[in-house]
Coordinates of N, CA, C and O in Angstrom, one line a residue:
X1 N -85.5 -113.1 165.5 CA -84.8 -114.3 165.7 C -83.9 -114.5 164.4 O -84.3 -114.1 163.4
X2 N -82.8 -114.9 164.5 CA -82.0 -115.7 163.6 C -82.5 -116.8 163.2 O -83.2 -117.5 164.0
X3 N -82.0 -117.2 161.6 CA -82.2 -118.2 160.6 C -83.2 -117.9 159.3 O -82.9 -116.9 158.7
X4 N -84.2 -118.6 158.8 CA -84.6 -118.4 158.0 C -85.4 -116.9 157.6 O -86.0 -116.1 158.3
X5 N -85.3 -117.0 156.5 CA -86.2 -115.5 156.4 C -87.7 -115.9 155.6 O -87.6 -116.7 154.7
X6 N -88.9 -115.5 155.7 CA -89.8 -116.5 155.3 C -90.6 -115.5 154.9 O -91.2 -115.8 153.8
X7 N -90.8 -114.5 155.4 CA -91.7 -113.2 155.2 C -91.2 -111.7 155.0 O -90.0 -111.6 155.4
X8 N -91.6 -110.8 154.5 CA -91.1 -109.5 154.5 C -90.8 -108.9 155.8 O -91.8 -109.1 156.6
X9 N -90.1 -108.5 156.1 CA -89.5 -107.7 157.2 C -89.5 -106.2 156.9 O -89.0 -105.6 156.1
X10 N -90.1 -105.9 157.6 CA -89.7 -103.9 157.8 C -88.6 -103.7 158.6 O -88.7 -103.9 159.8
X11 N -87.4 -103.3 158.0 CA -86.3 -102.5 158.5 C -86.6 -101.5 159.5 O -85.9 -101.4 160.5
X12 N -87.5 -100.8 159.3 CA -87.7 -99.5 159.9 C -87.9 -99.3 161.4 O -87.8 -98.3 162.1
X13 N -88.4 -101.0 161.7 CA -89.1 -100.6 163.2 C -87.7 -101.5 163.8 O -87.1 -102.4 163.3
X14 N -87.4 -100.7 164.9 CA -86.7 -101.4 166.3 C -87.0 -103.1 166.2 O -87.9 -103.7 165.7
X15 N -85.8 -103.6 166.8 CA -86.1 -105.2 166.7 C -85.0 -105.5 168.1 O -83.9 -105.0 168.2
X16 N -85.5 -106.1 169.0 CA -84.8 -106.2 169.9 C -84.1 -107.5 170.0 O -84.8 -108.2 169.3
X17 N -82.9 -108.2 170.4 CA -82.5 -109.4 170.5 C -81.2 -109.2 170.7 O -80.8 -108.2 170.1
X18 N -80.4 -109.8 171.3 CA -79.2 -110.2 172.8 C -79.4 -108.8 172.7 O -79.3 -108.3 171.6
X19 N -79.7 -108.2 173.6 CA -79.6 -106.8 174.1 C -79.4 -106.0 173.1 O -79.9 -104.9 173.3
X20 N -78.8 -106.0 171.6 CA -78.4 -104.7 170.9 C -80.1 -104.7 170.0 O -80.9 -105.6 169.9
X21 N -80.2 -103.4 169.6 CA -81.5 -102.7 168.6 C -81.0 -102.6 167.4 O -79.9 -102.1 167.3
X22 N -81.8 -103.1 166.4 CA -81.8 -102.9 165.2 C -82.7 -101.2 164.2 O -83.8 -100.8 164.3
X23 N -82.0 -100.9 163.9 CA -83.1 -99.9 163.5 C -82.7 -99.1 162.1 O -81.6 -98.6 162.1
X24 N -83.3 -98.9 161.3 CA -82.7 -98.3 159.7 C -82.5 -96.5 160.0 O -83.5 -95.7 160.2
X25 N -81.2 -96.2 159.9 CA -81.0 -94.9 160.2 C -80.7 -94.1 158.6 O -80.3 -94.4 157.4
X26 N -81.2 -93.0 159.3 CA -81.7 -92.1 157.6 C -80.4 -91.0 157.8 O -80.3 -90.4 156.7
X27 N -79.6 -90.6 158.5 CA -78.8 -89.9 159.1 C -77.7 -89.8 158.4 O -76.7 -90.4 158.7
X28 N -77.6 -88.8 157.1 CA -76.6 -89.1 156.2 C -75.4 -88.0 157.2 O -75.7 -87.0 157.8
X29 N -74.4 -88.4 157.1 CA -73.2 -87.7 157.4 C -72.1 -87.2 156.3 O -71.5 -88.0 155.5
X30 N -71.9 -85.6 156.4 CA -70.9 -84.6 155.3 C -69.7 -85.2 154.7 O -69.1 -84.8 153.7
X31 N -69.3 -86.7 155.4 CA -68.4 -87.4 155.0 C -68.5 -87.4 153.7 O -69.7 -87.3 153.2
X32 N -67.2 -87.5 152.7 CA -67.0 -87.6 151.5 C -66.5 -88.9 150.9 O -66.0 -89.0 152.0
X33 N -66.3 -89.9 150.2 CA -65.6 -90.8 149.8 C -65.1 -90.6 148.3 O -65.8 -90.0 147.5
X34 N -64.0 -91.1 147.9 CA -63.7 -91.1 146.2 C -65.0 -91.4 145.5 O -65.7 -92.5 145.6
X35 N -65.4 -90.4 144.7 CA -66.3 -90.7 143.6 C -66.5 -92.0 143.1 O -67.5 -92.6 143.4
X36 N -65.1 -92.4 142.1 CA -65.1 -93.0 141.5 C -65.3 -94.5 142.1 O -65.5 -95.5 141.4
X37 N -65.2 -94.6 143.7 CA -64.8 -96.1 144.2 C -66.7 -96.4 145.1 O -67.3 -97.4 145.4
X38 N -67.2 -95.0 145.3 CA -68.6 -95.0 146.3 C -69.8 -95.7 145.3 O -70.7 -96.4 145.8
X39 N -69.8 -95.5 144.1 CA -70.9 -96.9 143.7 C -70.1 -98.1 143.0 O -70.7 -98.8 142.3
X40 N -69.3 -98.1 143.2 CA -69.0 -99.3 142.0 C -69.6 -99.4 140.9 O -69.8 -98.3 140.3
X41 N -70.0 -100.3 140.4 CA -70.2 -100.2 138.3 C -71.5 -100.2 138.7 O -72.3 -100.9 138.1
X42 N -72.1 -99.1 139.9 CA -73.9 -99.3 139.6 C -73.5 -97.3 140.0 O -73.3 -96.6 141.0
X43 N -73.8 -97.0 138.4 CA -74.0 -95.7 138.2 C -75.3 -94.8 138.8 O -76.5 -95.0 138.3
X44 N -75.1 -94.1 139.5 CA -76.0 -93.0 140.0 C -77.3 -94.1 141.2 O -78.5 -94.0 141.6
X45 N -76.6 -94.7 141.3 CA -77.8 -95.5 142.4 C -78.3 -96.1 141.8 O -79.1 -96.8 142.5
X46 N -78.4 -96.3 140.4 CA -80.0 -97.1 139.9 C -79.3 -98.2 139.1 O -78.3 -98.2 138.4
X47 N -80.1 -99.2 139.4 CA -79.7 -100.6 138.8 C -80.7 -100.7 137.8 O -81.6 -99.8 137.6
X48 N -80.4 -102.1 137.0 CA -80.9 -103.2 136.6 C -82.3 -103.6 137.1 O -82.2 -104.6 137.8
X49 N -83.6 -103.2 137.0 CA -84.2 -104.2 138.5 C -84.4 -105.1 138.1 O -85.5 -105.5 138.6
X50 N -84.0 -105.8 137.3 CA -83.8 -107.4 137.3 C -82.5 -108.1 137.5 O -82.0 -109.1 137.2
X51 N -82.1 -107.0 138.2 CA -80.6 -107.8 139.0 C -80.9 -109.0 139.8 O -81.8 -109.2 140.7
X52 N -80.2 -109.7 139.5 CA -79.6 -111.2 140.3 C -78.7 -111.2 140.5 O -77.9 -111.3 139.5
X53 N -77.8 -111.0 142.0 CA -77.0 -111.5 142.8 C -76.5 -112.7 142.9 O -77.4 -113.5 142.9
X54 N -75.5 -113.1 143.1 CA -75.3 -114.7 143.7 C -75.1 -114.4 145.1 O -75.4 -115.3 145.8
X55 N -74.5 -113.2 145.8 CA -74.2 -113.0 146.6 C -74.9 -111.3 147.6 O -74.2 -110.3 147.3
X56 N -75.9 -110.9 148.5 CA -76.1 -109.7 148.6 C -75.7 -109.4 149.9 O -76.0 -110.3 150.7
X57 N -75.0 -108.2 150.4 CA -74.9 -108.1 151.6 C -74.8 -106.9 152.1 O -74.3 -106.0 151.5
X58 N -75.5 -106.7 153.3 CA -75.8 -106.0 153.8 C -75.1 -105.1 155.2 O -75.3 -105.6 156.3
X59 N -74.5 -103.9 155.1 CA -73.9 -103.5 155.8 C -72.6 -103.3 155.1 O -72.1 -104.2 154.4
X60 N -71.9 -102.0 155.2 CA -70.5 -101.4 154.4 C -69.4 -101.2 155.6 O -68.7 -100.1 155.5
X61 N -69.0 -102.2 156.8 CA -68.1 -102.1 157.3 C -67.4 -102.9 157.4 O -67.4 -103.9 156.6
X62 N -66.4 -102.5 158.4 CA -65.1 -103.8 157.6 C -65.4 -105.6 157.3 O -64.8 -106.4 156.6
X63 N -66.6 -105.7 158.3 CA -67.2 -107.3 157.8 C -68.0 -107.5 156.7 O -68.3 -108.5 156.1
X64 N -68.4 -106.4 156.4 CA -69.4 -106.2 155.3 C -68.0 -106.7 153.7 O -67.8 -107.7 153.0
X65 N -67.6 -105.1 153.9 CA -66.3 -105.3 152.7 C -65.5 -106.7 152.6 O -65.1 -107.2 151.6
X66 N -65.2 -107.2 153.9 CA -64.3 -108.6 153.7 C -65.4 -109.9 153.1 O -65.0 -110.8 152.4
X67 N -66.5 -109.9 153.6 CA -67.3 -110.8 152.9 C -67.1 -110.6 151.3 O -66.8 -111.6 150.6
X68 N -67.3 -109.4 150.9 CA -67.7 -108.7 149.2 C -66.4 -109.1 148.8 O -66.4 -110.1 148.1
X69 N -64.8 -108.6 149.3 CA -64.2 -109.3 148.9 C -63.7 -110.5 148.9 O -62.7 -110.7 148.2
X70 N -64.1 -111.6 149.9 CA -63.9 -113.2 149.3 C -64.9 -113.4 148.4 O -64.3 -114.0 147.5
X71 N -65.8 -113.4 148.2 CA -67.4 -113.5 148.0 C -66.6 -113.2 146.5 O -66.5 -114.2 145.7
X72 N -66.0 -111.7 146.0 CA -66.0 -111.4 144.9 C -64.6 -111.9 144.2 O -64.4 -111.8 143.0
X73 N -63.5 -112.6 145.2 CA -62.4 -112.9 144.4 C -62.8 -114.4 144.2 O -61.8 -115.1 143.9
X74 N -63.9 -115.0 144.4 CA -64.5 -116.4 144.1 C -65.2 -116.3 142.3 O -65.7 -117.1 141.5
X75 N -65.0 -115.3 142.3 CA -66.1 -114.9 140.6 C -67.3 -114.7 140.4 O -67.7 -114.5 139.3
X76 N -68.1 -114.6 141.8 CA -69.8 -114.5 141.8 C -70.2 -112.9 141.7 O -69.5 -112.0 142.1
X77 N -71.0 -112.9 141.2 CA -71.3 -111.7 141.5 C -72.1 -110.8 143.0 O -73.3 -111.1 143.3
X78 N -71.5 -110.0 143.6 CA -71.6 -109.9 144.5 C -71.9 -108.2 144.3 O -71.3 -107.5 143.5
X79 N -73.2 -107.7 145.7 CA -73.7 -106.5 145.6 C -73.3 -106.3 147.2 O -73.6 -107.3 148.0
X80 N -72.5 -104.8 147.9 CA -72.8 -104.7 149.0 C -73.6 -103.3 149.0 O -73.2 -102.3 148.3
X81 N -74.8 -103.3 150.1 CA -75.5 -102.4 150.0 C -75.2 -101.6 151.5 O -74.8 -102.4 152.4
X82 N -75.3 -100.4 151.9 CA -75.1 -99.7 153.1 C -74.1 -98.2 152.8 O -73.7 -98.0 151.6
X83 N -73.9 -97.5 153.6 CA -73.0 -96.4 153.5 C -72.1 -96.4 154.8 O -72.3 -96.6 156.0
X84 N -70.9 -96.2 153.6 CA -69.4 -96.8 154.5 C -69.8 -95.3 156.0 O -69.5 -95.4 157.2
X85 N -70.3 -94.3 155.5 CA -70.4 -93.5 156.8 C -71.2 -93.8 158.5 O -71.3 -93.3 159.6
X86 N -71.7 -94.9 157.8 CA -72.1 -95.3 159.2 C -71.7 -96.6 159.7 O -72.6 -97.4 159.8
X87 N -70.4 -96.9 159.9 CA -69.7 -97.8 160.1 C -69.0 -97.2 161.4 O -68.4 -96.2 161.4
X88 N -69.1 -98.0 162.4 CA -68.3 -97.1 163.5 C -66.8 -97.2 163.6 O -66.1 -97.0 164.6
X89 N -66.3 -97.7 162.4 CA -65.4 -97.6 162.1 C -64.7 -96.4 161.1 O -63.6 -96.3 160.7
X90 N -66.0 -95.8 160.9 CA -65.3 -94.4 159.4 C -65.4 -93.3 160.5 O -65.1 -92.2 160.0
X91 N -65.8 -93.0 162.4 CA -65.1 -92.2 162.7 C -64.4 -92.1 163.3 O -64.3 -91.0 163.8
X92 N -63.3 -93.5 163.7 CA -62.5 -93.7 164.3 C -61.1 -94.0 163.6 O -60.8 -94.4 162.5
X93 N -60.1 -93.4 165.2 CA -58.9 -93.4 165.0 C -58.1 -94.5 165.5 O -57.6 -94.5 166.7
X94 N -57.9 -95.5 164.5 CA -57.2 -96.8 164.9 C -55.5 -97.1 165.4 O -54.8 -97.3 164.4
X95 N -55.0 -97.3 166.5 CA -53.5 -97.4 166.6 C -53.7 -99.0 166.9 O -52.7 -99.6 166.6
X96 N -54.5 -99.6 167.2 CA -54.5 -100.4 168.2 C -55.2 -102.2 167.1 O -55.8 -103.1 167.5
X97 N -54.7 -101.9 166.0 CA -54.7 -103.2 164.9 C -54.0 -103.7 164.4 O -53.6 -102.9 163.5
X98 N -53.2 -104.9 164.3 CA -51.9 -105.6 163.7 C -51.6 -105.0 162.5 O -52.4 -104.8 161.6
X99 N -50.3 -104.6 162.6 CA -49.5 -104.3 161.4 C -49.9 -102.7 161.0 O -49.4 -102.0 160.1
X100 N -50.8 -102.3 161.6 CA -51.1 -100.7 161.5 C -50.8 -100.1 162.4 O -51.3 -100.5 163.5
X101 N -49.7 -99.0 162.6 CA -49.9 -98.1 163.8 C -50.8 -97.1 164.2 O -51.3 -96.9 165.3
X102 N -51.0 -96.4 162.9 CA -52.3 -95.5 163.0 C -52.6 -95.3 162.3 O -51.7 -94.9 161.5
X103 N -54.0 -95.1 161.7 CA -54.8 -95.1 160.2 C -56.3 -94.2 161.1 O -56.6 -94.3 162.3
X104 N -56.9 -93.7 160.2 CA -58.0 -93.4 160.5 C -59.0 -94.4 159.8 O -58.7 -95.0 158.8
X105 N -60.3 -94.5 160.5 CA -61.3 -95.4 159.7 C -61.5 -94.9 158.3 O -61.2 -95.5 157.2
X106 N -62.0 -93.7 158.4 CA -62.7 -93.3 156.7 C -61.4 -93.8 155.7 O -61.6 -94.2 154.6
X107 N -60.1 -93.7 156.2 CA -59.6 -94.3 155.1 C -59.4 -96.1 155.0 O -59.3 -96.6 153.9
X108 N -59.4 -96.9 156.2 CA -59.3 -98.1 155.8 C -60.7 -98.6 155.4 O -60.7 -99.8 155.1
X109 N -61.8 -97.9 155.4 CA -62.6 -97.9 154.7 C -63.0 -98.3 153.4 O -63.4 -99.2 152.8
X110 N -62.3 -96.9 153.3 CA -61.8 -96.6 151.3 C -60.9 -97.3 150.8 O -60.6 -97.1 149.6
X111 N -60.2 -98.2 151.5 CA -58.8 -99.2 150.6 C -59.8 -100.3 151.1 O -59.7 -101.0 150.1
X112 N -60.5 -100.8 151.7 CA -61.5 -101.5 151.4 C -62.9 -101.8 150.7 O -63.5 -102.9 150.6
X113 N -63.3 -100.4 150.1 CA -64.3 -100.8 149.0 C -63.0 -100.3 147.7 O -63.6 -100.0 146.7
X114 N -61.9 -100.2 147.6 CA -61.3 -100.2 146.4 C -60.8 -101.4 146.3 O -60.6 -101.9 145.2
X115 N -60.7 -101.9 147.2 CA -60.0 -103.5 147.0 C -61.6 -104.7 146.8 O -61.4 -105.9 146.3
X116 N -62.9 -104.2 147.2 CA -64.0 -104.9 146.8 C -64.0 -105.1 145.2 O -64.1 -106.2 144.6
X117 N -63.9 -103.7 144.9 CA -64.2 -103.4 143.7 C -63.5 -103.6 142.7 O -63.7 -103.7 141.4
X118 N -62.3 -103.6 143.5 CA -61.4 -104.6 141.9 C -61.5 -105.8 141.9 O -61.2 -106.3 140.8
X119 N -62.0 -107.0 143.0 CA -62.2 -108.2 142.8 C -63.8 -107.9 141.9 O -64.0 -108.9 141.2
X120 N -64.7 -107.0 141.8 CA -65.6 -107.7 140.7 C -66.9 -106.8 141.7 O -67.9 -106.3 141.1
X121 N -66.8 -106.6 143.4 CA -68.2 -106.1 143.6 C -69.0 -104.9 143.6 O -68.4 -103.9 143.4
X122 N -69.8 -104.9 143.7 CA -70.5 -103.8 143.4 C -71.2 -103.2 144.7 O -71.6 -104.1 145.4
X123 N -71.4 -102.0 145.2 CA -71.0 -101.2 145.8 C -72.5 -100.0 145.8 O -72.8 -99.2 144.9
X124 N -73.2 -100.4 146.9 CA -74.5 -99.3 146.4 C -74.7 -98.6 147.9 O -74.5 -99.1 149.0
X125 N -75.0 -97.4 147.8 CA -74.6 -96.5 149.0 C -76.0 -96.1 149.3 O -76.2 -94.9 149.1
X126 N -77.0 -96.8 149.7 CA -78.7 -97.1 150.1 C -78.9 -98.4 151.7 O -78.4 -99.4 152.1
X127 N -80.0 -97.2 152.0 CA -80.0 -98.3 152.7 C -81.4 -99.1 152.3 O -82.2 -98.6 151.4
X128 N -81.6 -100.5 153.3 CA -82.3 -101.2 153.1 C -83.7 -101.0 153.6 O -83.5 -101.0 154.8
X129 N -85.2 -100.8 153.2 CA -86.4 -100.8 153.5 C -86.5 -102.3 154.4 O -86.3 -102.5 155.6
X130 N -87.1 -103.2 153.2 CA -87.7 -104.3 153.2 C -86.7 -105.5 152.5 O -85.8 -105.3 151.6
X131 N -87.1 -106.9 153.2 CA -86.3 -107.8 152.9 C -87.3 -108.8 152.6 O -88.2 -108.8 153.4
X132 N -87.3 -109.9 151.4 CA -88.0 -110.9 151.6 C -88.0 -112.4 150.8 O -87.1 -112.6 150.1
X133 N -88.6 -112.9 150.9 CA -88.3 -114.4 150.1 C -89.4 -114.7 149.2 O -90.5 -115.0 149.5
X134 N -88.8 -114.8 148.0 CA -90.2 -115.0 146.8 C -88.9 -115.7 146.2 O -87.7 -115.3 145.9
X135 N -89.9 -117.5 146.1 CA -89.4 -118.3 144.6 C -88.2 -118.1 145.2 O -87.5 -117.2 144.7
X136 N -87.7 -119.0 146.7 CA -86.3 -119.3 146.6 C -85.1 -118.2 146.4 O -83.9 -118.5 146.6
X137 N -85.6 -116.6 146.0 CA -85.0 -115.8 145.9 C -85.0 -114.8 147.1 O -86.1 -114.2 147.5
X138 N -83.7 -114.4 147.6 CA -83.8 -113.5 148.4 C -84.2 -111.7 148.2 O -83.2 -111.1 147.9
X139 N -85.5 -110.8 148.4 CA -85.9 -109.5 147.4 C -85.4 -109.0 148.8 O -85.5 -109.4 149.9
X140 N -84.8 -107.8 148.1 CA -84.0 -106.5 149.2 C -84.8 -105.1 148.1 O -84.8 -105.2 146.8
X141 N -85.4 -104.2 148.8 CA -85.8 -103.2 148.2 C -85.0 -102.0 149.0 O -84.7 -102.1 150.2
X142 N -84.6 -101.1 148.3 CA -83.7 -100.0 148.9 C -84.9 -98.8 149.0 O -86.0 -98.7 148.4
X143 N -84.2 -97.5 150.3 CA -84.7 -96.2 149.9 C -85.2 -95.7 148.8 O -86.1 -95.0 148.6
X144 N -83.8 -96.3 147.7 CA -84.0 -95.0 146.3 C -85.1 -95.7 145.4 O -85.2 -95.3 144.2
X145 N -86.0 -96.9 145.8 CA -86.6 -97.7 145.0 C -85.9 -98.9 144.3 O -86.6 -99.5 143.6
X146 N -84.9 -99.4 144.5 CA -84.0 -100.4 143.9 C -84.4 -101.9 144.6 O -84.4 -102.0 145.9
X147 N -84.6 -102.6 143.8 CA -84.8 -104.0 143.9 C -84.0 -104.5 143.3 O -83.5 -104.3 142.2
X148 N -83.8 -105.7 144.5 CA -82.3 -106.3 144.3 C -82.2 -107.9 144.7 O -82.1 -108.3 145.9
X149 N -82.3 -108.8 143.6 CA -82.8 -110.4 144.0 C -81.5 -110.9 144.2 O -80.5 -110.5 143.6
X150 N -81.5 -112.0 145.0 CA -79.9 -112.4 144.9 C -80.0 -114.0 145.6 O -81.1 -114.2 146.0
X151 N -79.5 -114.7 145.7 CA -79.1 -116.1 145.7 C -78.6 -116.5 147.4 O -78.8 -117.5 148.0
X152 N -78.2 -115.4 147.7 CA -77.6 -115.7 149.4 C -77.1 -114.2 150.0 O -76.6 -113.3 149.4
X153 N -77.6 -114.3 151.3 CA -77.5 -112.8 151.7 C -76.8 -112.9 152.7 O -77.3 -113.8 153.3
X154 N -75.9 -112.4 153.2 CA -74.7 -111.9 154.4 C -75.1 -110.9 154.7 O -75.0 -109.9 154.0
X155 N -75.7 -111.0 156.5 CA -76.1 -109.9 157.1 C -75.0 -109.2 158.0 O -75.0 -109.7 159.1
X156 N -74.0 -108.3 157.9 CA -73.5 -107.6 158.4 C -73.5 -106.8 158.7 O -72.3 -106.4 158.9
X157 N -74.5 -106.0 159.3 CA -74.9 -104.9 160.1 C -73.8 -103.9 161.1 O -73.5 -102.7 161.0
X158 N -73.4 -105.1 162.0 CA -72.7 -104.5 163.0 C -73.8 -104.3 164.0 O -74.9 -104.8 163.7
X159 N -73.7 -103.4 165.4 CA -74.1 -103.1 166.6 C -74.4 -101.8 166.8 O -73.7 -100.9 166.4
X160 N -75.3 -101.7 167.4 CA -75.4 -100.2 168.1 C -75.3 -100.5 169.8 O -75.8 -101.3 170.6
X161 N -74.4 -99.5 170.1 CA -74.4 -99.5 171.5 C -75.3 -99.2 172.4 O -75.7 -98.1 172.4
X162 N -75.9 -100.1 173.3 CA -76.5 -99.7 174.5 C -76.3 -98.3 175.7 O -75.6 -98.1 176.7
X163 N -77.4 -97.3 175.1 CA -76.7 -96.1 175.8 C -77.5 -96.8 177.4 O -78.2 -97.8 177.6
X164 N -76.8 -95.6 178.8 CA -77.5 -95.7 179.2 C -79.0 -94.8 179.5 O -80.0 -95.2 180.1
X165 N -78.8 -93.6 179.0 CA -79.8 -92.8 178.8 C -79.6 -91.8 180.0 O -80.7 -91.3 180.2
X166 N -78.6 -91.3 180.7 CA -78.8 -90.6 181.9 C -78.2 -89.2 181.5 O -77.4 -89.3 180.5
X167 N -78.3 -88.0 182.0 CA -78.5 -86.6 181.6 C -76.5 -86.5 181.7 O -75.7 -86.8 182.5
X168 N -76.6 -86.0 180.5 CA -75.1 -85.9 179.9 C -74.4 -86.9 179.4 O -73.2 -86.7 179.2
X169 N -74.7 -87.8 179.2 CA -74.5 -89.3 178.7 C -74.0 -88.8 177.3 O -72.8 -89.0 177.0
X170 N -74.9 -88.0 176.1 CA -74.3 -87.9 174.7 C -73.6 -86.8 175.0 O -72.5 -87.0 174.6
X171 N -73.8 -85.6 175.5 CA -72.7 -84.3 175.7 C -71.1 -84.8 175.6 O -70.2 -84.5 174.9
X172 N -71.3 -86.0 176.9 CA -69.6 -86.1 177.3 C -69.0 -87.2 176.8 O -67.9 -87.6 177.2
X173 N -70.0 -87.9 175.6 CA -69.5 -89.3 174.9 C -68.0 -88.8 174.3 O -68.0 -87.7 173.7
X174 N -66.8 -89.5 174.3 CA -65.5 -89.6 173.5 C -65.2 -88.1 174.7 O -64.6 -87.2 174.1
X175 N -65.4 -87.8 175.9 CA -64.9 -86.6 176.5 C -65.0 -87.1 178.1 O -65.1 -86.4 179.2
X176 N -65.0 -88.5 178.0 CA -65.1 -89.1 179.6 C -66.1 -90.6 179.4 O -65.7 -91.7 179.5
X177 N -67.0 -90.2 179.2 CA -67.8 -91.5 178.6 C -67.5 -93.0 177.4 O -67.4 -92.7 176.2
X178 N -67.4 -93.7 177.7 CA -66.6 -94.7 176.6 C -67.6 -95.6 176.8 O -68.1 -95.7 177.9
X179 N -68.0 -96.3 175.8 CA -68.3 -97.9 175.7 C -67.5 -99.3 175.3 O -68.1 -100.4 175.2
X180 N -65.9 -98.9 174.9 CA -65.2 -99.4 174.8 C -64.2 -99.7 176.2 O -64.1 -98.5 176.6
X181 N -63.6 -100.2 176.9 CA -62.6 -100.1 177.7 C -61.7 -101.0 176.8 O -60.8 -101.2 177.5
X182 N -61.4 -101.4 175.7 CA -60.5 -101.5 174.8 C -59.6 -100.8 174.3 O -58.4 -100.6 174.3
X183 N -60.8 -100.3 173.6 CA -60.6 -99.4 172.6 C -59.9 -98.0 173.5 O -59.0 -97.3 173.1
X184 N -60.7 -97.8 174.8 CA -60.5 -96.3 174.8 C -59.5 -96.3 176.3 O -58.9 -95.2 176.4
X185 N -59.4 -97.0 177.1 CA -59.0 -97.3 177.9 C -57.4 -96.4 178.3 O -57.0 -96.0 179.4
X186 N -56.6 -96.3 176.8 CA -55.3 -95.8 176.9 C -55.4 -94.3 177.2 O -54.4 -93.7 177.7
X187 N -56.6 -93.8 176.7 CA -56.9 -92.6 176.8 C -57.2 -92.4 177.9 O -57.5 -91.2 177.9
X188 N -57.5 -92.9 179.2 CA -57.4 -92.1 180.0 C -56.6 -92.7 181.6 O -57.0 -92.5 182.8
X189 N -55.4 -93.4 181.0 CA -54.3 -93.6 182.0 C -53.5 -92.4 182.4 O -53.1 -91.3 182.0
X190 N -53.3 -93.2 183.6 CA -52.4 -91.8 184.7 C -52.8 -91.0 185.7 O -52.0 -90.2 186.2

């Protein structure tokens, strides 16, 4: 359920609600990003662990990054935790967004945690274990061991699609199969 958070949560197990699954994926992908822009001022993964956030959020896609950057041109300090590679936006080819004709994701990505990160946030490429509430404070513990307390947390996740599970379903995904009719719709007029 949404709203308060009161107890530790395990990331790990499936969570069902309005139809989409929640679930912590370990599935690193060969994608590359600029060195210099993939942790922000938190060198080699490892923090502080007496970091205090005013602001923590969770998820590295384009709602993730626009929170980090209002969040971070306000002056708080702000942490976004996730990897921009699993944003279903870093393998997609965008024509179809105002004022862009065509861009690929992995790079509006990357002009999005460079533009985080010059407002002030910080930028950790982990994902999240466990989440919980001790003393009014929100505790996020990462894969690499990183504990991370923070003041207010923005869950940004995003969606995973509803397969339907039937034989050839992932073979012919982006080759006849779509879960978009938006998105993909142009592609197969005529």
């Amino acid at each position: 359920a949404f709203g308060s958070l009161s107890s530790v949560e395990d990331l790990t197990q499936p969570k069902a609600g309005l139809g989409l699954e929640r679930r912590l994926s370990t599935i690193r992908v060969g994608a590359t990003l600029d060195p210099s822009v993939q942790h922000g001022s938190i060198q080699g993964n490892q923090m502080d662990r007496n970091s205090l956030y005013d602001v923590v959020i969770l998820g590295s896609g384009p709602a993730g990054l626009q929170a980090a950057i209002h969040a971070a041109r306000k002056k708080v300090s702000v942490v976004l935790l996730g990897r921009a590679e699993k944003s279903s936006l870093f393998h997609a080819h965008v024509e179809n967004f105002c004022c862009i004709f065509n861009a690929e994701g992995e790079e509006m990505l990357q002009a999005g945690r460079e533009q985080a990160v010059s407002f002030g946030a910080e930028l950790l490429d982990e994902d999240v274990l466990k989440l919980s509430l001790e003393d009014d404070r929100i505790h996020v513990k990462t894969e690499d061991g990183n504990e991370i307390r923070g003041r207010t947390l923005i869950v940004a996740t995003g969606s995973t699609r509803k397969m339907l599970r039937v034989p050839g379903e992932k073979a012919f995904l982006g080759r006849g199969v779509s879960y978009c009719v938006e998105c993909d719709a142009n592609f197969y007029r005529g």
